[in-house]
CSV table of C-alpha atoms and ligand atoms in Angstrom, one decimal:
chain,number,residue,atom,x,y,z
A,1,UNK,CA,-1.8,23.7,19.2
A,2,UNK,CA,-0.4,23.8,15.7
A,3,UNK,CA,-2.7,21.9,13.4
A,4,UNK,CA,-0.2,19.3,12.1
A,5,UNK,CA,0.2,18.1,15.7
A,6,UNK,CA,-3.5,17.2,15.7
A,7,UNK,CA,-3.2,14.8,12.9
A,8,UNK,CA,-3.6,11.1,13.7
A,9,UNK,CA,-1.1,9.7,11.1
A,10,UNK,CA,-2.7,6.5,9.8
A,11,UNK,CA,0.2,6.0,7.4
A,12,UNK,CA,2.7,6.0,10.3
A,13,UNK,CA,0.5,3.7,12.4
A,14,UNK,CA,0.2,1.3,9.5
A,15,UNK,CA,4.0,1.2,8.8
A,16,UNK,CA,4.6,0.4,12.5
A,17,UNK,CA,2.1,-2.4,12.4
A,18,UNK,CA,3.4,-3.8,9.2
A,19,UNK,CA,6.9,-3.7,10.6
A,20,UNK,CA,5.8,-5.7,13.6
A,21,UNK,CA,4.1,-8.3,11.4
A,22,UNK,CA,7.2,-9.1,9.3
A,23,UNK,CA,8.8,-11.4,12.0
A,24,UNK,CA,5.5,-13.3,12.2
A,25,UNK,CA,5.3,-13.9,8.4
A,26,UNK,CA,9.1,-14.8,8.4
A,27,UNK,CA,8.6,-17.3,11.2
A,28,UNK,CA,5.6,-18.8,9.3
A,29,UNK,CA,7.8,-19.2,6.2
A,30,UNK,CA,10.6,-20.9,8.2
A,31,UNK,CA,8.2,-23.3,9.9
A,32,UNK,CA,6.0,-24.3,6.9
A,33,UNK,CA,8.2,-23.5,3.8
A,34,UNK,CA,5.6,-21.2,2.3
A,35,UNK,CA,4.3,-17.7,2.9
A,36,UNK,CA,0.9,-16.9,4.5
A,37,UNK,CA,-1.4,-16.6,1.5
A,38,UNK,CA,-4.3,-14.3,0.7
A,39,UNK,CA,-6.7,-14.8,-2.2
A,40,UNK,CA,-8.4,-11.7,-3.4
A,41,UNK,CA,-11.4,-12.0,-5.7
A,42,UNK,CA,-12.3,-9.1,-7.9
A,43,UNK,CA,-15.5,-9.2,-10.0
A,44,UNK,CA,-16.0,-6.7,-12.8
A,45,UNK,CA,-14.2,-3.5,-13.6
A,46,UNK,CA,-15.2,-1.0,-10.9
A,47,UNK,CA,-12.3,1.5,-10.9
A,48,UNK,CA,-12.2,2.1,-7.1
A,49,UNK,CA,-12.4,-1.7,-6.4
A,50,UNK,CA,-9.5,-2.2,-8.9
A,51,UNK,CA,-7.4,0.3,-7.0
A,52,UNK,CA,-8.1,-1.2,-3.6
A,53,UNK,CA,-7.2,-4.7,-4.8
A,54,UNK,CA,-4.0,-3.5,-6.4
A,55,UNK,CA,-3.0,-1.7,-3.1
A,56,UNK,CA,-3.8,-4.8,-1.0
A,57,UNK,CA,-1.8,-7.1,-3.3
A,58,UNK,CA,1.2,-4.7,-3.4
A,59,UNK,CA,1.3,-4.3,0.4
A,60,UNK,CA,0.9,-8.1,0.9
A,61,UNK,CA,3.9,-8.8,-1.4
A,62,UNK,CA,6.0,-6.2,0.3
A,63,UNK,CA,5.3,-7.8,3.7
A,64,UNK,CA,6.0,-11.5,3.2
A,65,UNK,CA,2.5,-12.5,2.2
A,66,UNK,CA,1.7,-14.3,-1.0
A,67,UNK,CA,-1.3,-13.0,-2.8
A,68,UNK,CA,-3.4,-14.7,-5.5
A,69,UNK,CA,-5.6,-12.4,-7.5
A,70,UNK,CA,-8.7,-13.9,-9.1
A,71,UNK,CA,-10.3,-11.6,-11.6
A,72,UNK,CA,-13.8,-12.5,-12.9
A,73,UNK,CA,-15.9,-10.8,-15.5
A,74,UNK,CA,-18.9,-8.6,-14.3
A,75,UNK,CA,-21.1,-11.2,-16.1
A,76,UNK,CA,-19.9,-14.2,-14.0
A,77,UNK,CA,-22.9,-16.1,-12.6
A,78,UNK,CA,-23.5,-16.3,-8.8
A,79,UNK,CA,-23.0,-20.1,-9.0
A,80,UNK,CA,-19.6,-19.7,-10.8
A,81,UNK,CA,-18.4,-17.2,-8.2
A,82,UNK,CA,-19.6,-19.6,-5.4
A,83,UNK,CA,-17.7,-22.4,-7.1
A,84,UNK,CA,-14.5,-20.3,-7.0
A,85,UNK,CA,-15.1,-19.7,-3.3
A,86,UNK,CA,-15.6,-23.4,-2.6
A,87,UNK,CA,-12.3,-24.1,-4.4
A,88,UNK,CA,-10.5,-21.5,-2.2
A,89,UNK,CA,-12.1,-22.9,0.9
A,90,UNK,CA,-10.8,-26.4,0.1
A,91,UNK,CA,-7.3,-25.3,-0.8
A,92,UNK,CA,-5.1,-25.9,2.2
A,93,UNK,CA,-2.4,-23.4,0.9
A,94,UNK,CA,-4.9,-20.5,0.9
A,95,UNK,CA,-5.1,-18.9,4.4
A,96,UNK,CA,-7.3,-15.9,3.8
A,97,UNK,CA,-10.1,-15.1,1.3
A,98,UNK,CA,-11.3,-11.6,0.5
A,99,UNK,CA,-14.1,-10.8,-2.0
A,100,UNK,CA,-13.8,-7.2,-3.0
A,101,UNK,CA,-17.2,-5.5,-2.5
A,102,UNK,CA,-19.5,-4.2,-4.1
A,103,UNK,CA,-20.4,-7.2,-6.3
A,104,UNK,CA,-22.6,-6.8,-9.5
A,105,UNK,CA,-26.3,-6.5,-8.7
A,106,UNK,CA,-27.2,-10.0,-10.0
A,107,UNK,CA,-25.0,-11.6,-7.3
A,108,UNK,CA,-26.1,-11.8,-3.6
A,109,UNK,CA,-23.2,-10.4,-1.5
A,110,UNK,CA,-24.9,-12.1,1.5
A,111,UNK,CA,-24.8,-15.5,-0.2
A,112,UNK,CA,-21.2,-15.1,-1.2
A,113,UNK,CA,-20.0,-13.9,2.3
A,114,UNK,CA,-22.0,-16.7,4.0
A,115,UNK,CA,-20.1,-19.3,1.9
A,116,UNK,CA,-16.6,-18.2,2.8
A,117,UNK,CA,-15.0,-20.5,5.3
A,118,UNK,CA,-15.2,-18.5,8.6
A,119,UNK,CA,-11.6,-19.5,9.4
A,120,UNK,CA,-10.5,-17.8,6.1
A,121,UNK,CA,-12.8,-14.8,6.4
A,122,UNK,CA,-10.1,-12.2,6.9
A,123,UNK,CA,-12.6,-9.4,6.3
A,124,UNK,CA,-14.6,-10.6,9.3
A,125,UNK,CA,-18.0,-10.3,7.5
A,126,UNK,CA,-19.2,-13.9,7.9
A,127,UNK,CA,-22.1,-14.2,10.4
A,128,UNK,CA,-20.0,-16.4,12.7
A,129,UNK,CA,-17.2,-13.9,12.9
A,130,UNK,CA,-19.7,-11.0,13.2
A,131,UNK,CA,-21.6,-12.8,16.0
A,132,UNK,CA,-18.4,-13.6,17.9
A,133,UNK,CA,-17.3,-10.0,17.7
A,134,UNK,CA,-20.6,-8.9,19.2
A,135,UNK,CA,-20.3,-11.5,22.0
A,136,UNK,CA,-16.9,-10.1,23.0
A,137,UNK,CA,-15.0,-13.1,21.6
A,138,UNK,CA,-13.7,-11.9,18.3
A,139,UNK,CA,-12.1,-14.2,15.7
A,140,UNK,CA,-11.5,-11.9,12.7
A,141,UNK,CA,-12.5,-8.2,13.2
A,142,UNK,CA,-13.5,-6.3,10.1
A,143,UNK,CA,-10.4,-4.4,9.0
A,144,UNK,CA,-11.6,-0.8,8.8
A,145,UNK,CA,-13.2,-0.6,12.3
A,146,UNK,CA,-10.3,-2.6,13.6
A,147,UNK,CA,-7.8,0.0,12.3
A,148,UNK,CA,-9.9,2.9,13.7
A,149,UNK,CA,-10.2,1.2,17.1
A,150,UNK,CA,-6.5,0.5,17.3
A,151,UNK,CA,-5.6,4.1,16.6
A,152,UNK,CA,-8.2,5.3,19.1
A,153,UNK,CA,-6.9,3.1,21.8
A,154,UNK,CA,-3.4,4.4,21.2
A,155,UNK,CA,-4.4,8.0,21.1
A,156,UNK,CA,-6.8,8.0,24.1
A,157,UNK,CA,-5.3,5.2,26.2
A,158,UNK,CA,-8.5,5.1,28.3
A,159,UNK,CA,-11.8,4.9,26.5
A,160,UNK,CA,-13.8,4.2,29.7
A,161,UNK,CA,-17.0,6.1,29.9
A,162,UNK,CA,-16.3,8.2,26.8
A,163,UNK,CA,-19.3,9.3,24.7
A,164,UNK,CA,-18.7,7.8,21.2
A,165,UNK,CA,-20.9,8.7,18.3
A,166,UNK,CA,-20.8,6.8,15.0
A,167,UNK,CA,-22.4,8.2,11.9
A,168,UNK,CA,-23.3,5.3,9.6
A,169,UNK,CA,-24.7,1.8,10.5
A,170,UNK,CA,-23.2,-0.4,7.8
A,171,UNK,CA,-22.1,-4.0,8.5
A,172,UNK,CA,-18.7,-3.1,7.2
A,173,UNK,CA,-18.0,-0.1,9.5
A,174,UNK,CA,-20.7,1.3,11.7
A,175,UNK,CA,-22.0,-1.8,13.4
A,176,UNK,CA,-18.7,-3.5,14.2
A,177,UNK,CA,-17.3,-0.2,15.3
A,178,UNK,CA,-20.1,0.1,17.8
A,179,UNK,CA,-19.2,-3.3,19.2
A,180,UNK,CA,-15.5,-2.5,19.5
A,181,UNK,CA,-16.2,0.7,21.4
A,182,UNK,CA,-18.7,-1.0,23.7
A,183,UNK,CA,-16.0,-3.5,24.5
A,184,UNK,CA,-13.9,-0.6,25.8
A,185,UNK,CA,-16.7,0.7,27.9
A,186,UNK,CA,-17.7,3.7,25.7
A,187,UNK,CA,-21.3,4.9,25.7
A,188,UNK,CA,-22.1,4.4,22.1
A,189,UNK,CA,-24.7,6.1,19.9
A,190,UNK,CA,-25.1,4.9,16.3
A,191,UNK,CA,-26.7,7.4,14.0
A,192,UNK,CA,-27.8,7.1,10.3
A,193,UNK,CA,-29.7,8.6,7.5
A,194,UNK,CA,-33.0,8.6,9.5
A,195,UNK,CA,-31.5,10.1,12.7
A,196,UNK,CA,-33.2,13.3,13.8
A,197,UNK,CA,-31.0,16.2,14.9
A,198,UNK,CA,-27.7,14.6,13.9
A,199,UNK,CA,-25.8,17.6,15.0
A,200,UNK,CA,-27.1,17.4,18.6
A,201,UNK,CA,-25.9,13.8,18.9
A,202,UNK,CA,-22.5,14.6,17.4
A,203,UNK,CA,-22.0,17.6,19.6
A,204,UNK,CA,-22.0,15.3,22.6
A,205,UNK,CA,-19.2,13.1,21.1
A,206,UNK,CA,-15.9,12.8,22.9
A,207,UNK,CA,-15.1,10.4,20.0
A,208,UNK,CA,-16.8,10.9,16.7
A,209,UNK,CA,-16.5,8.3,13.9
A,210,UNK,CA,-18.0,9.2,10.5
A,211,UNK,CA,-18.6,6.5,7.8
A,212,UNK,CA,-21.2,8.0,5.5
A,213,UNK,CA,-19.8,8.7,2.1
A,214,UNK,CA,-21.0,12.3,1.7
A,215,UNK,CA,-18.1,14.7,0.9
A,216,UNK,CA,-17.3,17.1,3.8
A,217,UNK,CA,-20.8,17.0,5.3
A,218,UNK,CA,-19.6,17.4,8.8
A,219,UNK,CA,-18.5,20.9,9.7
A,220,UNK,CA,-17.7,22.8,12.9
A,221,UNK,CA,-21.4,22.9,14.0
A,222,UNK,CA,-21.2,19.1,14.7
A,223,UNK,CA,-18.1,19.0,16.8
A,224,UNK,CA,-17.6,19.1,20.5
A,225,UNK,CA,-14.5,21.0,21.6
A,226,UNK,CA,-11.5,18.7,22.0
A,227,UNK,CA,-13.2,15.7,20.3
A,228,UNK,CA,-11.2,12.9,18.7
A,229,UNK,CA,-12.5,12.6,15.2
A,230,UNK,CA,-12.0,9.5,12.9
A,231,UNK,CA,-13.0,10.1,9.3
A,232,UNK,CA,-13.7,6.8,7.5
A,233,UNK,CA,-15.3,8.4,4.4
A,234,UNK,CA,-13.5,8.2,1.1
A,235,UNK,CA,-15.2,10.5,-1.5
A,236,UNK,CA,-13.8,11.2,-4.9
A,237,UNK,CA,-14.4,14.8,-6.2
A,238,UNK,CA,-13.9,15.7,-9.8
A,239,UNK,CA,-12.4,19.1,-10.0
A,240,UNK,CA,-11.4,21.3,-12.9
A,241,UNK,CA,-7.8,22.4,-13.0
A,242,UNK,CA,-8.3,25.9,-14.4
A,243,UNK,CA,-4.7,26.3,-15.6
A,244,UNK,CA,-4.7,23.1,-17.7
A,245,UNK,CA,-8.4,22.9,-18.2
A,246,UNK,CA,-8.3,19.2,-17.3
A,247,UNK,CA,-10.3,17.3,-14.7
A,248,UNK,CA,-8.5,16.1,-11.6
A,249,UNK,CA,-9.7,13.8,-8.8
A,250,UNK,CA,-9.4,14.9,-5.2
A,251,UNK,CA,-10.0,12.5,-2.3
A,252,UNK,CA,-11.9,14.0,0.6
A,253,UNK,CA,-13.5,12.5,3.7
A,254,UNK,CA,-16.9,13.1,5.3
A,255,UNK,CA,-15.4,15.7,7.6
A,256,UNK,CA,-14.6,19.2,6.5
A,257,UNK,CA,-11.1,19.1,7.8
A,258,UNK,CA,-10.3,22.9,7.5
A,259,UNK,CA,-13.5,23.8,9.3
A,260,UNK,CA,-13.1,21.5,12.3
A,261,UNK,CA,-9.3,21.3,12.8
A,262,UNK,CA,-9.3,24.2,15.2
A,263,UNK,CA,-11.9,22.6,17.5
A,264,UNK,CA,-10.8,19.0,17.6
A,265,UNK,CA,-8.1,17.5,19.8
A,266,UNK,CA,-7.1,14.9,17.2
A,267,UNK,CA,-8.3,14.0,13.7
A,268,UNK,CA,-7.5,11.5,10.9
A,269,UNK,CA,-6.9,13.0,7.5
A,270,UNK,CA,-8.2,11.8,4.2
A,271,UNK,CA,-6.1,10.4,2.5
A,272,UNK,CA,-3.5,9.1,5.0
A,273,UNK,CA,-5.8,8.2,7.9
A,274,UNK,CA,-8.1,5.2,8.1
A,275,UNK,CA,-7.2,3.8,4.6
A,276,UNK,CA,-3.6,2.7,5.2
A,277,UNK,CA,-4.6,1.1,8.6
A,278,UNK,CA,-7.4,-0.9,6.9
A,279,UNK,CA,-4.8,-2.6,4.7
A,280,UNK,CA,-2.4,-3.2,7.5
A,281,UNK,CA,-5.2,-4.8,9.5
A,282,UNK,CA,-6.0,-7.0,6.5
A,283,UNK,CA,-2.3,-8.2,6.6
A,284,UNK,CA,-2.6,-8.8,10.3
A,285,UNK,CA,-5.8,-10.9,9.8
A,286,UNK,CA,-4.2,-12.9,7.0
A,287,UNK,CA,-1.2,-13.8,9.1
A,288,UNK,CA,-3.5,-14.7,12.0
A,289,UNK,CA,-5.5,-16.9,9.6
A,290,UNK,CA,-2.3,-18.6,8.4
A,291,UNK,CA,-1.3,-19.5,12.0
A,292,UNK,CA,-4.8,-20.8,12.7
A,293,UNK,CA,-4.8,-22.8,9.5
A,294,UNK,CA,-1.7,-24.6,10.7
A,295,UNK,CA,-3.2,-24.9,14.3
A,296,UNK,CA,-0.3,-22.7,15.6
A,297,UNK,CA,-0.6,-20.3,18.5
A,298,UNK,CA,-0.8,-16.7,17.1
A,299,UNK,CA,0.8,-14.3,19.5
A,300,UNK,CA,-1.3,-11.2,19.0
A,301,UNK,CA,1.0,-8.2,18.8
A,302,UNK,CA,-2.0,-5.8,19.0
A,303,UNK,CA,-3.2,-7.1,22.3
A,304,UNK,CA,-5.6,-9.8,23.3
A,305,UNK,CA,-8.7,-8.3,21.9
A,306,UNK,CA,-7.4,-8.4,18.3
B,401,NAD,P1,-22.8,2.5,3.4
B,401,NAD,O1,-23.3,3.2,2.2
B,401,NAD,O2,-23.0,1.0,3.5
B,401,NAD,O3,-23.3,3.2,4.7
B,401,NAD,C1,-23.5,4.6,4.8
B,401,NAD,C2,-24.2,4.9,6.1
B,401,NAD,O4,-24.3,6.3,6.2
B,401,NAD,C3,-25.6,4.3,6.2
B,401,NAD,O5,-25.7,3.6,7.4
B,401,NAD,C4,-26.5,5.5,6.1
B,401,NAD,O6,-27.7,5.3,7.0
B,401,NAD,C5,-25.6,6.6,6.6
B,401,NAD,N1,-26.0,7.9,6.1
B,401,NAD,C6,-26.2,8.2,4.8
B,401,NAD,N2,-26.6,9.5,4.7
B,401,NAD,C7,-26.6,10.0,6.0
B,401,NAD,C8,-26.8,11.3,6.5
B,401,NAD,N3,-27.2,12.3,5.7
B,401,NAD,N4,-26.7,11.5,7.8
B,401,NAD,C9,-26.4,10.4,8.6
B,401,NAD,N5,-26.1,9.2,8.2
B,401,NAD,C10,-26.2,9.0,6.8
B,401,NAD,O7,-21.2,2.9,3.4
B,401,NAD,P2,-20.0,2.2,4.1
B,401,NAD,O8,-19.6,1.0,3.3
B,401,NAD,O9,-20.2,2.1,5.6
B,401,NAD,O10,-18.9,3.3,3.8
B,401,NAD,C11,-19.0,4.6,4.3
B,401,NAD,C12,-17.9,5.5,3.8
B,401,NAD,O11,-16.7,4.9,4.3
B,401,NAD,C13,-17.7,5.5,2.3
B,401,NAD,O12,-17.2,6.8,1.9
B,401,NAD,C14,-16.7,4.5,2.0
B,401,NAD,O13,-16.0,4.7,0.8
B,401,NAD,C15,-15.8,4.7,3.2
B,401,NAD,N6,-15.0,3.5,3.6
B,401,NAD,C16,-13.7,3.6,3.8
B,401,NAD,C17,-12.9,2.6,4.1
B,401,NAD,C18,-11.4,2.8,4.4
B,401,NAD,O14,-10.7,1.9,4.4
B,401,NAD,N7,-11.0,4.0,4.6
B,401,NAD,C19,-13.5,1.3,4.3
B,401,NAD,C20,-14.8,1.2,4.1
B,401,NAD,C21,-15.6,2.2,3.8
């Protein structure tokens, strides 16, 4: 098979999802005379976080969602940040709240996340939403694993009995991903930095999801023939352009694409794979939150589980 046919095009998936969401945001506007509204809180001047927030705000605005950006200094106290969250929780015109992580070291991410109203927690990180997901009754699903799961369901149709291996056990990606795959009857293995013989586990994967953050650590020796591979990793490499003698930034995933592409059945690229779907799922969750805020039935275009 030619290699380009093996690519799971996250950009295309996200455009299709966003297109389906527009009638829902328009209907909301017609009924309530305002757009669904997402508040994004950014603390400090982390470059990557700044780029993520800018992308989220741009996509929201292009898709009938109002966004409010709250930018706070890296020196803001935990209490002042909490006070901002309380104000957003109380504001009836705010449907979704997203606090861009990571936060500066003097602020407890746990404390901040626990104080977001679970009904506005469009990232799905609040313990109530996390617990509901693990009990098979999700409210808001964390956006990155949600996007991965949606693409997998579309690519594979039937996930029953597949061996799924996840590399990485974070609350943001690895753990919720495991819950989603279990809900579709996969046999799930979650691996991490202390896992022994990582290659042996990965070699058994019909579905391999990597969320580590180490550039191109997974090569052909980890991959089962015809596996479906989802690369969540986003790693920035600084390279030297020998012609201009300037430094350039290249984005790569956890997977060494060139080395595995001949073995896999399908694979997400970096960039253009998981990233765009994460943002589209955030838009989905914001519109869902808006309907719930107004006690309206949200017809879930992605299927009942989302
Ligand atoms: P994290 O640092 O919280 O977790 C990394 C996980 O990798 C840990 O569970 C750790 O045990 C595991 N790990 C580390 N070294 C390992 C090794 N040698 N072998 C096996 N496992 C190892 O990171 P995270 O927040 O889950 O993010 C992971 C990656 O995904 C990062 O590159 C991040 O930028 C990216 N990410 C992308 C998106 C997106 O939208 N595309 C969203 C979230 C995270």
